[in-house]
XYZ file of C-alpha atoms in Angstrom:
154
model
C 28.064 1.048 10.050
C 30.126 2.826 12.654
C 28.932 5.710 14.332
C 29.322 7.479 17.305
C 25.686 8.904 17.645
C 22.773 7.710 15.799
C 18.713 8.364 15.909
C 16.708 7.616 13.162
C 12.874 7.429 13.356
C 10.867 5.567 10.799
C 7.365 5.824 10.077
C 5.438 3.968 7.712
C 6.474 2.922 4.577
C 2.750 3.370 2.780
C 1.561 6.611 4.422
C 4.442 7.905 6.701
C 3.644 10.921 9.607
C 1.256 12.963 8.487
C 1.868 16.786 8.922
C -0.706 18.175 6.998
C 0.031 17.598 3.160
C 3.690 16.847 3.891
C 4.493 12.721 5.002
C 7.737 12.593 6.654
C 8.743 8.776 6.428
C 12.154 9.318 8.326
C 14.373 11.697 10.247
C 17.363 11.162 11.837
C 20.308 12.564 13.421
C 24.267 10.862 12.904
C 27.272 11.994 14.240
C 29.883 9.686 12.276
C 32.999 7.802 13.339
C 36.227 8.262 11.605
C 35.216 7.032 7.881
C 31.881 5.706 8.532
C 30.084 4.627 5.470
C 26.189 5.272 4.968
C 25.991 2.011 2.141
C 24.122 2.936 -0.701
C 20.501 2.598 -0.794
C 17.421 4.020 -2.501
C 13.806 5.601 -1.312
C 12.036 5.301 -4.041
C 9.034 7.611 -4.006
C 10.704 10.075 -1.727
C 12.922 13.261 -1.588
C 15.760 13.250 1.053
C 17.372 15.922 2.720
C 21.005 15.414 4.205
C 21.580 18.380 6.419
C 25.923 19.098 7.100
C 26.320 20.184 10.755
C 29.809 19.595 11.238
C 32.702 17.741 9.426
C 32.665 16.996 6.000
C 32.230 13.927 4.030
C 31.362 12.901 0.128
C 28.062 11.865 -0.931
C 27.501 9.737 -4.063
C 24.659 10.083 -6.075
C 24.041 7.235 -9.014
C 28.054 7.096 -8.559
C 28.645 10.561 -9.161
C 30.827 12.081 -6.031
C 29.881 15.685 -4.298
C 32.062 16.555 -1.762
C 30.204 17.990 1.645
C 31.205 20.354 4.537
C 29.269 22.499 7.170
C 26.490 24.350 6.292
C 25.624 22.285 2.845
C 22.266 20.683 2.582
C 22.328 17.559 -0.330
C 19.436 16.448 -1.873
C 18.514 13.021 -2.837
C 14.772 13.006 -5.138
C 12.786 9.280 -5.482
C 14.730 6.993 -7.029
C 18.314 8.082 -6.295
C 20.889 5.575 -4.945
C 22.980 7.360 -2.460
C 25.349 6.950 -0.443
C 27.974 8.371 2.117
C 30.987 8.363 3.266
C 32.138 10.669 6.241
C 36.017 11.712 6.496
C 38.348 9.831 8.109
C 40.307 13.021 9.786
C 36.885 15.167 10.352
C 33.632 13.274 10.511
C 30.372 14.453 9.518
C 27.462 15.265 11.887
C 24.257 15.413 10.032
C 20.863 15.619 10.256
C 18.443 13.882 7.264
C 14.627 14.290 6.583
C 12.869 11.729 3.832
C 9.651 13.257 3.148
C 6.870 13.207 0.178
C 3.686 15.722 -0.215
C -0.017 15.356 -1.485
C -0.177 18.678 -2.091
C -0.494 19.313 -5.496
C 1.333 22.831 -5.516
C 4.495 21.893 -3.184
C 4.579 18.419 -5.285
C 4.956 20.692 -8.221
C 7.345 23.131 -6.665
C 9.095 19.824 -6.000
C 9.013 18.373 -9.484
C 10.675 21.995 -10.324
C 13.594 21.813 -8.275
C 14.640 18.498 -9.349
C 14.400 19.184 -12.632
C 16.588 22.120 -11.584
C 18.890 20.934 -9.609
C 18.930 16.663 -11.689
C 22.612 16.731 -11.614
C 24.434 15.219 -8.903
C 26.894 17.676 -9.175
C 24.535 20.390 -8.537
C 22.997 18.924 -5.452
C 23.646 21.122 -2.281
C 21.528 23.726 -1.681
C 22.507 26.695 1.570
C 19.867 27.577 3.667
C 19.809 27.836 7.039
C 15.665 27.535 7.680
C 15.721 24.214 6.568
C 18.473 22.974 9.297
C 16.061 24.781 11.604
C 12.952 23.089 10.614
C 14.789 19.206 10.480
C 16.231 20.555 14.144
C 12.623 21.383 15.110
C 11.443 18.275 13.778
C 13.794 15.906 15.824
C 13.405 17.672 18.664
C 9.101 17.702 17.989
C 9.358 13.867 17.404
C 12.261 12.684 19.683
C 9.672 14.593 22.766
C 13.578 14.397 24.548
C 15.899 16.978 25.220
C 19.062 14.607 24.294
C 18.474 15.279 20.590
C 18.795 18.726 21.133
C 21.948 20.936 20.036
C 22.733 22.646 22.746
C 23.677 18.760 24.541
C 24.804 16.901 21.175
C 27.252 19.818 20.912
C 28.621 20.136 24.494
């Protein structure tokens, strides 16, 4: 896979990193290279967030295509096989957050907007919080600046 940037922290498969009722089994940061190709792959038991900080990009979903650009937040739910594929003349930059809950109200709340939102076409979501909370998050778990925005933009 070529990229120009790439952090991605795992945490355990079984349990993840516990942050209260929320597990957050992987976050991660990639700035693409012309046409770089995320292959398709699946989390089973988890919902994924694919955050769109710059470029633009397609993302296919069980084979179904969505087309991506700044600002769009995609979401994957368990047992999607997804994939992406950043421009060739713009590459993406995005941010992604795989995460599960115990909680039995957010797991429902969950459950809701996937049965929503169960079309791939209707996958990307705008709001601008939850780029702030996956930034937070890298920068919480990283513990260096690097990952920041301020340096991964200059």
């Amino acid at each position: 896979m070529k990229t120009k940037y790439h952090a991605n922290f795992y945490f355990s498969e079984k349990s993840g990193m516990n942050v209260g009722d929320t597990q957050l089994f992987q976050v991660g940061r990639m700035h693409c290279a012309p046409g770089t190709v995320v292959p398709k792959h699946v989390q089973y038991n988890l919902f994924e967030l694919t955050i769109v900080r710059a470029g633009t990009g397609t993302a296919y979903t069980n084979g179904t295509p969505s087309a991506l650009s700044p600002g769009d937040i995609y979401v994957s739910f368990p047992g999607d096989f997804h994939e992406m594929i950043s421009d060739v003349e713009n590459p993406m930059k995005f941010d992604f957050i795989a995460l599960n809950t115990t909680d039995p109200e957010l797991h429902r709340t969950l459950e809701d907007v996937e049965s929503k939102f169960l079309s791939p076409l209707s996958r990307i979501i705008h709001d601008a919080r939850i780029g702030v909370l996956c930034q937070d998050v890298l920068a919480e778990i990283s513990g260096n600046p690097q990952y920041r925005d301020r340096q991964l933009n200059a």
